[in-house]
Structure formats: C-alpha cells, structure tokens
PDB file of C-alpha atoms and ligand atoms in Angstrom:
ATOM      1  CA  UNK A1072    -249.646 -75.071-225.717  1.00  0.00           C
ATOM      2  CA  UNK A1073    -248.488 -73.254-228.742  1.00  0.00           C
ATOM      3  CA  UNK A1074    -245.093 -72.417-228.503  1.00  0.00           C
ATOM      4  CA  UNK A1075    -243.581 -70.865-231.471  1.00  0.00           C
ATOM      5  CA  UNK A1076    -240.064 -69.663-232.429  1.00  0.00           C
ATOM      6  CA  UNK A1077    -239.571 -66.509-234.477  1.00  0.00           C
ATOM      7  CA  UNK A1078    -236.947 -66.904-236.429  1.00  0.00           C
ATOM      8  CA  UNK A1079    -235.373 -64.118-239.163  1.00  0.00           C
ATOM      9  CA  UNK A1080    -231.882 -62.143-239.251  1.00  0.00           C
ATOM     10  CA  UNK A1081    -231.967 -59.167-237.503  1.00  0.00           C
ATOM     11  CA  UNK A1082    -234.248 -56.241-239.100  1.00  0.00           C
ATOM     12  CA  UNK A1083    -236.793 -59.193-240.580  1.00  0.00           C
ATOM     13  CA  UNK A1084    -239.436 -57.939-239.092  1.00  0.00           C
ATOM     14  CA  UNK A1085    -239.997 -60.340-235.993  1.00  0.00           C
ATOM     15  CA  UNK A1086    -240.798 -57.203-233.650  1.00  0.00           C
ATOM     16  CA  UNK A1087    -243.911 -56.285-235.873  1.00  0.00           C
ATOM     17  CA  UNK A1088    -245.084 -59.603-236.756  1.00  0.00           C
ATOM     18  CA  UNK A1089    -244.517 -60.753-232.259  1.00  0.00           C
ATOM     19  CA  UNK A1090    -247.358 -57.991-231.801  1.00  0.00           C
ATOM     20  CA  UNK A1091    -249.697 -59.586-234.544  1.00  0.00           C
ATOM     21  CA  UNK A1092    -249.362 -63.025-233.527  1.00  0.00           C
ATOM     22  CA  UNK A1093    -249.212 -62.134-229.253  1.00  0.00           C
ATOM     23  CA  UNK A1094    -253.000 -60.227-230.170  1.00  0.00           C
ATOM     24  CA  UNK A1095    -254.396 -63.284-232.003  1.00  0.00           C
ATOM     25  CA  UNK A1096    -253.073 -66.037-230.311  1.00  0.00           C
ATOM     26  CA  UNK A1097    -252.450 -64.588-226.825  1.00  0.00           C
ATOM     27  CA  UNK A1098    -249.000 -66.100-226.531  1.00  0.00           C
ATOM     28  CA  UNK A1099    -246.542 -64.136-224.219  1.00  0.00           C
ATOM     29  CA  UNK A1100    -244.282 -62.266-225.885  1.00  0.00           C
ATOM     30  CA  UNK A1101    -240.198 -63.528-224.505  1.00  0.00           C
ATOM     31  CA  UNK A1102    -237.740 -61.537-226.726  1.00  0.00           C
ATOM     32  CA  UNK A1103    -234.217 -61.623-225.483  1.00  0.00           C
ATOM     33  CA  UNK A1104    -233.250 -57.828-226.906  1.00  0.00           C
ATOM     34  CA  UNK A1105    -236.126 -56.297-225.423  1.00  0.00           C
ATOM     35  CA  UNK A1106    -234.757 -58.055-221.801  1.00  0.00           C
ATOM     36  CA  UNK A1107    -231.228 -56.956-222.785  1.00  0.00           C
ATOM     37  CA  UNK A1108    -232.382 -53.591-223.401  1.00  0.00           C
ATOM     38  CA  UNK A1109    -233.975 -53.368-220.044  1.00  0.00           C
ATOM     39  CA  UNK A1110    -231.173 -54.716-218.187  1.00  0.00           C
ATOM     40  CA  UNK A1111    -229.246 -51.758-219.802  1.00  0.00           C
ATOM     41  CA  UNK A1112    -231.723 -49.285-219.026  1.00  0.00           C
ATOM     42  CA  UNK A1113    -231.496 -50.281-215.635  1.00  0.00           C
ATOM     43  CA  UNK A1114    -228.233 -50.367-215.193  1.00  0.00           C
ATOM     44  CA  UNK A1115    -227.270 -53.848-213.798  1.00  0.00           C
ATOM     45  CA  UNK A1116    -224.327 -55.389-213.743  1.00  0.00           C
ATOM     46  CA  UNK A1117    -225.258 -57.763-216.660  1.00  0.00           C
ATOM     47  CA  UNK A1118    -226.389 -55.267-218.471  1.00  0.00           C
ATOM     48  CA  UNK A1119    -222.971 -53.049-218.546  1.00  0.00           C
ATOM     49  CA  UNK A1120    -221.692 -56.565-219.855  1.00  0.00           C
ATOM     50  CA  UNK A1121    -224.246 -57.482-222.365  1.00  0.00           C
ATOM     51  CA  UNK A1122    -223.986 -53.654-223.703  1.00  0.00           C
ATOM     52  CA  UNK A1123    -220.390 -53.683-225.316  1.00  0.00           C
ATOM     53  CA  UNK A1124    -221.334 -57.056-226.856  1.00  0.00           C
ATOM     54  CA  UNK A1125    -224.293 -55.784-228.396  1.00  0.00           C
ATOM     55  CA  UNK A1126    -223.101 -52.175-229.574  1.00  0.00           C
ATOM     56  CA  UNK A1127    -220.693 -54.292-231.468  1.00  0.00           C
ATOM     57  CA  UNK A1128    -223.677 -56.353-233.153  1.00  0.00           C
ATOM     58  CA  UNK A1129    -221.817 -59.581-231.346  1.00  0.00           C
ATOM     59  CA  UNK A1130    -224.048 -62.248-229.631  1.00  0.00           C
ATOM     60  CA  UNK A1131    -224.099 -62.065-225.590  1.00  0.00           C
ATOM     61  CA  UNK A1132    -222.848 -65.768-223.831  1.00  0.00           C
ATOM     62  CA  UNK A1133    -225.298 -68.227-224.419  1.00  0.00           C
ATOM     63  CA  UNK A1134    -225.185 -68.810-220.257  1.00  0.00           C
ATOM     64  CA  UNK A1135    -226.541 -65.065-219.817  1.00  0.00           C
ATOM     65  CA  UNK A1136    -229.546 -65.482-222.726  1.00  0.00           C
ATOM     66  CA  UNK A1137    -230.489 -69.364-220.626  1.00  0.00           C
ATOM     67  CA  UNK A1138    -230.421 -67.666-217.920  1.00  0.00           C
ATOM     68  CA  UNK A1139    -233.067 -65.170-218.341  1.00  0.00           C
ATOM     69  CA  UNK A1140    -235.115 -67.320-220.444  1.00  0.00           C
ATOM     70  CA  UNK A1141    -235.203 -69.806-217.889  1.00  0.00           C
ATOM     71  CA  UNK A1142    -236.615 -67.387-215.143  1.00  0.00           C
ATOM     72  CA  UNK A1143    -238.874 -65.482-217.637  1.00  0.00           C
ATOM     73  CA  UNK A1144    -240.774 -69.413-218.169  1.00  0.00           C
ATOM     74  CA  UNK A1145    -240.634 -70.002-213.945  1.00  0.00           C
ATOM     75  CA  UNK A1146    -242.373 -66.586-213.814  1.00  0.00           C
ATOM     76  CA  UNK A1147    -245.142 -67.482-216.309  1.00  0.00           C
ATOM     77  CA  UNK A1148    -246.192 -70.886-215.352  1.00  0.00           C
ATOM     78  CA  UNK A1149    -249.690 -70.279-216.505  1.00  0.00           C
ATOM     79  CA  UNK A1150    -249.151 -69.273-220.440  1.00  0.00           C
ATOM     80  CA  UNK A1151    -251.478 -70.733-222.888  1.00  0.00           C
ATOM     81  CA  UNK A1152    -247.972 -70.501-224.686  1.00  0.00           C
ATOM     82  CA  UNK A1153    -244.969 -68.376-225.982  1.00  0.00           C
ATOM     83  CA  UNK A1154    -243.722 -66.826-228.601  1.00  0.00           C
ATOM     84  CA  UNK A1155    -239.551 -66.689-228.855  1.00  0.00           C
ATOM     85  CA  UNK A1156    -237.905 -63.235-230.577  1.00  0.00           C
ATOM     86  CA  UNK A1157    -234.537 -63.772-230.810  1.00  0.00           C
ATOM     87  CA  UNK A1158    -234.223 -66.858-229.215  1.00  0.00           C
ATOM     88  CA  UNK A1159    -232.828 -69.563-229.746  1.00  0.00           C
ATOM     89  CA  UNK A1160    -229.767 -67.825-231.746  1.00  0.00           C
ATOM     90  CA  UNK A1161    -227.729 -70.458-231.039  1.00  0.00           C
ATOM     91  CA  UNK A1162    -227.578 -74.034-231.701  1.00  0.00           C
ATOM     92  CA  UNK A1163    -226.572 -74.444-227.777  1.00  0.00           C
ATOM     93  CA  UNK A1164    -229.841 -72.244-226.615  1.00  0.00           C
ATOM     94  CA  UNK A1165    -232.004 -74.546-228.809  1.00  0.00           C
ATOM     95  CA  UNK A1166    -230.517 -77.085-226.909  1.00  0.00           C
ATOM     96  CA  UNK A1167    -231.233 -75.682-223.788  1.00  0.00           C
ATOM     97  CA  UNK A1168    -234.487 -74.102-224.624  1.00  0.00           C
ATOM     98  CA  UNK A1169    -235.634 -78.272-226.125  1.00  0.00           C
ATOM     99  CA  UNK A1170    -234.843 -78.988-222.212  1.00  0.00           C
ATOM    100  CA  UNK A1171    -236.442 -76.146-220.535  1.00  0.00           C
ATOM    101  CA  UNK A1172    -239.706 -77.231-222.244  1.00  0.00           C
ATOM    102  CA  UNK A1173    -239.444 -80.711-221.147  1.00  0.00           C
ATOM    103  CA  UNK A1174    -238.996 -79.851-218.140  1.00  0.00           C
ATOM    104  CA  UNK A1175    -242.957 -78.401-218.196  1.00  0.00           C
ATOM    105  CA  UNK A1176    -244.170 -81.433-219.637  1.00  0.00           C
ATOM    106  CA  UNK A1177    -244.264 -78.832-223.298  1.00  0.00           C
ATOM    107  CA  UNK A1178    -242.149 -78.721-226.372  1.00  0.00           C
ATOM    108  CA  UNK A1179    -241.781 -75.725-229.748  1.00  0.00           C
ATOM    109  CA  UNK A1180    -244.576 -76.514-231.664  1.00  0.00           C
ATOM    110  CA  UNK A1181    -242.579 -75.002-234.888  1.00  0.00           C
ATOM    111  CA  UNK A1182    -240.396 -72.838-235.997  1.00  0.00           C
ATOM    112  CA  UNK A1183    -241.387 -69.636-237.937  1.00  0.00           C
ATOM    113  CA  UNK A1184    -239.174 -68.022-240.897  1.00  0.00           C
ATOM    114  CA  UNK A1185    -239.463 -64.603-242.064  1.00  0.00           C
ATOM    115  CA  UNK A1186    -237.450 -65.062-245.175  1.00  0.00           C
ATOM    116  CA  UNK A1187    -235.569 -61.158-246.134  1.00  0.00           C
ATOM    117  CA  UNK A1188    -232.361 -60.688-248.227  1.00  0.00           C
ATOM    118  CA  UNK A1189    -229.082 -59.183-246.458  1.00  0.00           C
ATOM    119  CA  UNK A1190    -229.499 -55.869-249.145  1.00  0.00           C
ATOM    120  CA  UNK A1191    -232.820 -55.206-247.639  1.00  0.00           C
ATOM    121  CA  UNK A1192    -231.799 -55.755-244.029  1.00  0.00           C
ATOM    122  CA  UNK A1193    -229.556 -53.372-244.519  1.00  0.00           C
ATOM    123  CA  UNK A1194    -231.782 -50.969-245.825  1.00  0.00           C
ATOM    124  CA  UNK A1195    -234.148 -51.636-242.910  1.00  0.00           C
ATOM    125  CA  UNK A1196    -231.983 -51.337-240.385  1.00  0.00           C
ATOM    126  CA  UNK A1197    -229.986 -48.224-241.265  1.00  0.00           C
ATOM    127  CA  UNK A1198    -233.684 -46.437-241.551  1.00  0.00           C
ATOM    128  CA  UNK A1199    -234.423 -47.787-238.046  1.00  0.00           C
ATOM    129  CA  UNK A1200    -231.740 -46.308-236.368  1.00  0.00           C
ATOM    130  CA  UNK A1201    -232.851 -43.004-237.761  1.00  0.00           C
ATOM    131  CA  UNK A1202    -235.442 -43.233-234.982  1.00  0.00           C
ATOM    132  CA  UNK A1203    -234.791 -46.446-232.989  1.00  0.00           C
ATOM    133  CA  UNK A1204    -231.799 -44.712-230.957  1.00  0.00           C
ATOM    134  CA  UNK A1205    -229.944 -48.085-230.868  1.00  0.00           C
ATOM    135  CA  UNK A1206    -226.447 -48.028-231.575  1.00  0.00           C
ATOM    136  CA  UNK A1207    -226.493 -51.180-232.912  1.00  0.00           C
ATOM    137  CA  UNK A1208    -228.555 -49.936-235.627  1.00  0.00           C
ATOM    138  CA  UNK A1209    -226.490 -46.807-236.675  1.00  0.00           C
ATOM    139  CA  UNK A1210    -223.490 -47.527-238.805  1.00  0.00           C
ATOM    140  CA  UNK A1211    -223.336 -50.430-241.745  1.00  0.00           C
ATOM    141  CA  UNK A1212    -220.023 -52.322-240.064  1.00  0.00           C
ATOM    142  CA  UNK A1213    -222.268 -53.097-237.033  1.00  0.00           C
ATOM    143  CA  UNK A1214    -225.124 -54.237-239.201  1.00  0.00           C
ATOM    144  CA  UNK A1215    -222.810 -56.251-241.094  1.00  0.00           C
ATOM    145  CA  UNK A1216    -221.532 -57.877-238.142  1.00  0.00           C
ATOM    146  CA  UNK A1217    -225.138 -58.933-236.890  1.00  0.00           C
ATOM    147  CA  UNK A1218    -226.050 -60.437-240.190  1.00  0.00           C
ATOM    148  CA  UNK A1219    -222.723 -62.411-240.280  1.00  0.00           C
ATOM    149  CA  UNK A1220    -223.351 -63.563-236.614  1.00  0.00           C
ATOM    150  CA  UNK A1221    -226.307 -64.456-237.867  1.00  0.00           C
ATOM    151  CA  UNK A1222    -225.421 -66.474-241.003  1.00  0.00           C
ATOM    152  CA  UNK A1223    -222.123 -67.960-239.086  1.00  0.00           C
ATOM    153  CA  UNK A1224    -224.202 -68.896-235.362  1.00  0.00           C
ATOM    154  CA  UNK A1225    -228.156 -68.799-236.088  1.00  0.00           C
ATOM    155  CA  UNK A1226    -228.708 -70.120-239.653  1.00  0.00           C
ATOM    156  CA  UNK A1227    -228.116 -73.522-238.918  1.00  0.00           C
ATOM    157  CA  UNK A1228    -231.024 -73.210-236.413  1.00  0.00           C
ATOM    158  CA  UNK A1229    -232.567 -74.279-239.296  1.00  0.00           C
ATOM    159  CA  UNK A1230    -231.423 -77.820-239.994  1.00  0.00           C
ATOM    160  CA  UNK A1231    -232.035 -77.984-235.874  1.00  0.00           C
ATOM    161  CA  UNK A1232    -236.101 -77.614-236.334  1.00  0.00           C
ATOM    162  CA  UNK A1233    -235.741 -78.840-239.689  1.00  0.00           C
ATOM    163  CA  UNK A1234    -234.677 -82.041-238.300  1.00  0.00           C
ATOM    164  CA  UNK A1235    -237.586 -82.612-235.789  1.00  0.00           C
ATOM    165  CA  UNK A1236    -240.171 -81.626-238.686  1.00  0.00           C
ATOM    166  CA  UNK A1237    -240.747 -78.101-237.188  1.00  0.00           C
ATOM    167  CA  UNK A1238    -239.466 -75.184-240.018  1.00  0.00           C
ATOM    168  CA  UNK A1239    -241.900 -73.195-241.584  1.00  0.00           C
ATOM    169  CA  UNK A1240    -240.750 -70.107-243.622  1.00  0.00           C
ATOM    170  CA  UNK A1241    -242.593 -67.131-245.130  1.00  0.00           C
ATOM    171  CA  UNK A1242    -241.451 -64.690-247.858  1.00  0.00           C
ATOM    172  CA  UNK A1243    -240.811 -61.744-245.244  1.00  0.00           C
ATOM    173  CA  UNK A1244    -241.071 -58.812-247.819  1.00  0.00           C
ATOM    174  CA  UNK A1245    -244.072 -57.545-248.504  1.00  0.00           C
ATOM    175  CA  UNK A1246    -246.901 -55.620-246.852  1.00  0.00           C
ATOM    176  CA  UNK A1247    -247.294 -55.979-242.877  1.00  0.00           C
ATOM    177  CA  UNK A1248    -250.756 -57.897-243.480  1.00  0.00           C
ATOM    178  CA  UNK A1249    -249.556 -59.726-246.099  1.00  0.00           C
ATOM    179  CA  UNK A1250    -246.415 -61.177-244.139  1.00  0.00           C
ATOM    180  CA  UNK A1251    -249.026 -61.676-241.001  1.00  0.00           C
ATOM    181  CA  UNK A1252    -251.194 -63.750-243.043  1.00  0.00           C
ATOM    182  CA  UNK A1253    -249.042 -66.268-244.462  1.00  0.00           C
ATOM    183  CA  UNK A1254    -247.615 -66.760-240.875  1.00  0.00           C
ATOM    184  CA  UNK A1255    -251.687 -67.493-239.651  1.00  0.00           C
ATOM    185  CA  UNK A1256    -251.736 -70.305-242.678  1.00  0.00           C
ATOM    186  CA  UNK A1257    -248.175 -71.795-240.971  1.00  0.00           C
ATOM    187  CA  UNK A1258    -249.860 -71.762-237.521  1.00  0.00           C
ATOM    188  CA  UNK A1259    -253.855 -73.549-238.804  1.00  0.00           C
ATOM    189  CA  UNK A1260    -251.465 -76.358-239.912  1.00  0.00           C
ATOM    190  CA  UNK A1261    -250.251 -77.294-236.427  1.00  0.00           C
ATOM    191  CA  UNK A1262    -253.171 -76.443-234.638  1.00  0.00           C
TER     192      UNK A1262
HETATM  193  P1  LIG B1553    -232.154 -57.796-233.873  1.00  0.00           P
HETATM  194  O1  LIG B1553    -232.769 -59.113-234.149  1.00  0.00           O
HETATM  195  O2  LIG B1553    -232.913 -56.655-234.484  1.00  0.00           O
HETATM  196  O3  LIG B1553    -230.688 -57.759-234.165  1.00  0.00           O
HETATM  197  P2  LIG B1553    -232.443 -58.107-230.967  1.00  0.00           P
HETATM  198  O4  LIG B1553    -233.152 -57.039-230.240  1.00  0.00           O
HETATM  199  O5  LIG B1553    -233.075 -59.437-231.054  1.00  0.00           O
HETATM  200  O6  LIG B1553    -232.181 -57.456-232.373  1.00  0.00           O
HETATM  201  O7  LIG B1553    -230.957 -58.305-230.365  1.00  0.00           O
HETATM  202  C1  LIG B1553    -230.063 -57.246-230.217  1.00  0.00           C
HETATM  203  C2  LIG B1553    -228.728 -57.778-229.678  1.00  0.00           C
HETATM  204  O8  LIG B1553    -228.941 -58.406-228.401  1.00  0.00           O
HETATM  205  C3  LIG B1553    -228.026 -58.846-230.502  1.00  0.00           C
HETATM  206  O9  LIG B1553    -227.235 -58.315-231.532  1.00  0.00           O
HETATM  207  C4  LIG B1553    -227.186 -59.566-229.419  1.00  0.00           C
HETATM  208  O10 LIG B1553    -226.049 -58.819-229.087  1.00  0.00           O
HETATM  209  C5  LIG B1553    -228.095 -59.549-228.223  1.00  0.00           C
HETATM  210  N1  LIG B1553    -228.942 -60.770-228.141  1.00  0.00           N
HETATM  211  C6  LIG B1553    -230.303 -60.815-228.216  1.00  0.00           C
HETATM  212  N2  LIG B1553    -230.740 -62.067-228.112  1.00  0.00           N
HETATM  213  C7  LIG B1553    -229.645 -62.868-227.994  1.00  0.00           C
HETATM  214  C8  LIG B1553    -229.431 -64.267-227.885  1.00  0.00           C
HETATM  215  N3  LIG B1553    -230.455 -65.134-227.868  1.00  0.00           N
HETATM  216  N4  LIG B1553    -228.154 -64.727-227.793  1.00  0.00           N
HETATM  217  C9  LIG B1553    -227.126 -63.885-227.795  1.00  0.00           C
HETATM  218  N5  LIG B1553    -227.239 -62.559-227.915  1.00  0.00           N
HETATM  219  C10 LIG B1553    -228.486 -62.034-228.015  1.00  0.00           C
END
C-alpha cells in the first residue's frame, strides 16, 4: 500500500496537488476539511461544533478528526492506499493515525512537504476566498490564526516523520506541473 501524508500550511496547495496524485496513483482521497465541510453542510450536530472552531481558523479536538478518520479507513477496507489532506495536524493524530495503520497490518509510507512562505499563503488565501465562499478564508486575522496553529501544533509533524525516515519536501511555488512533478520523483523513491 502507498499511503502518503500531505503535508503544507494551509493555502499550500495540497487540494490541487490530492487530485494529481489520487489520478496517477489511485489512492483515495481522506481530507479532514472536505469531511468537516460536509458535516456543516449537513447540518449535524458535530458539525455546528466543528463550525465556530473553524470560522475562527482554530483546530477542531483531535477526538472529533480520529474519529472520522477512523470510520472513513473501516469504510474503505479495500484501498490500494490513501492519501491524507490535512491530517495528521497534530502530533496526537499522528499518533493515532501510526496505530490505526497497524491495526491493518499497513503503515505511512512518507510524508510529503509542499514547502510555501507565510507572505504567499496569505496572498493565496485572501484570493481564494474571493470565490471559495469559506469564511475561514475571508479576512487576514483568521488566516493569521491558521498559519500560527499551524507553526505552533503541525510543524513539528515534521521531526515526527522525520524521525522514522519518512519527510520528503518540495519547493511548493511554482507552476501546478512543476510542483506535481517533483512530488512523482519523492514517490519513485519509495516505490
Ligand atoms: P486549509 O488547510 O486550507 O486550512 P482544511 O480544509 O484542511 O484547510 O481545514 C479547514 C479547517 O478545518 C481547519 O482550520 C480546522 O479548523 C479544521 N480541521 C481540518 N482538519 C483538521 C485536523 N486534522 N485537526 C483539527 N482541525 C482540523
């Protein structure tokens, strides 16, 4: 199985680059906002709950994100693999996730870096809300927030797969293709 984290701050371009790698590698997609999102959209309960905390560009429990990633791998038993978007964000969901896997007899095969600076994500993200109708996206304090989640709760995610051999970044600015190939060269190494 290949099983590969995507890991960037938020606006890195791990959205565009999951529907490259799902097409070439046919890896099921499991991203964490999407599932949010759709749990607002339909209005559960967790979703009204996981809603304020992500207006506010703050992280949702690690129990709740577990939770559904754990039921999203019991659904798809038969995967040739999976690709992570957003998760781990936490070194207590890498945790988790590291057990998960073992339970299935599988493991992450690496971790994937798209590598973008905080002036630029910024930039990114304020032009996505134009369109992207998230809230999360629309004003700079928000964005601010997620990057400083980021850098305070998800950066050290990287001394985590560091330390089992498994980061691999990539410059992540740059043409789409561009980007899309150096993540193929990461992936012909491990397989
Ligand atoms: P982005 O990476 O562009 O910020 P996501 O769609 O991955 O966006 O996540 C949007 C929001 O959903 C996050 O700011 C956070 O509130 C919540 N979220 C998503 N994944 C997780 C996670 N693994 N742990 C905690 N919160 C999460």
């Amino acid at each position: 199985m290949l099983n590969i984290v995507l890991f960037g701050p938020p606006g890195a371009g791990k959205g565009t680059q999951s529907e490259k790698l799902i097409a070439e590698y046919q890896l099921m997609h499991l991203s964490t906002g999407d599932i949010l999102r759709g749990e607002i959209a339909a209005g559960t309960a967790l979703g009204l709950e996981a809603k304020k905390l992500m207006d506010a560009g703050s992280l949702v429990p690690d129990e709740v994100v577990i939770g559904m990633i754990s039921s999203k791998l019991d659904q798809n038993k038969n995967a040739d693999g999976f690709i992570f978007d957003g998760f781990p964000r936490t070194v207590k969901q890498a945790e988790a996730l590291d057990k998960l896997l073992a339970q299935k007899n599988t493991s992450i095969t690496m971790m994937l870096a798209l590598e973008v600076n905080d002036e630029e994500l910024t930039k990114r993200l304020l032009f996505r809300g134009k369109f992207s109708g998230r809230a999360d996206d629309q004003n700079e304090e928000i964005i601010r927030n997620r990057i400083k989640e980021y850098n305070n709760k998800t950066a050290p995610l990287k001394s985590y797969y560091s330390a089992q051999s498994k980061f691999q970044s990539v410059n992540g600015v740059g043409t789409v293709d561009e980007i899309f190939s150096n993540l193929r060269g990461k992936i012909a190494t491990v397989k």
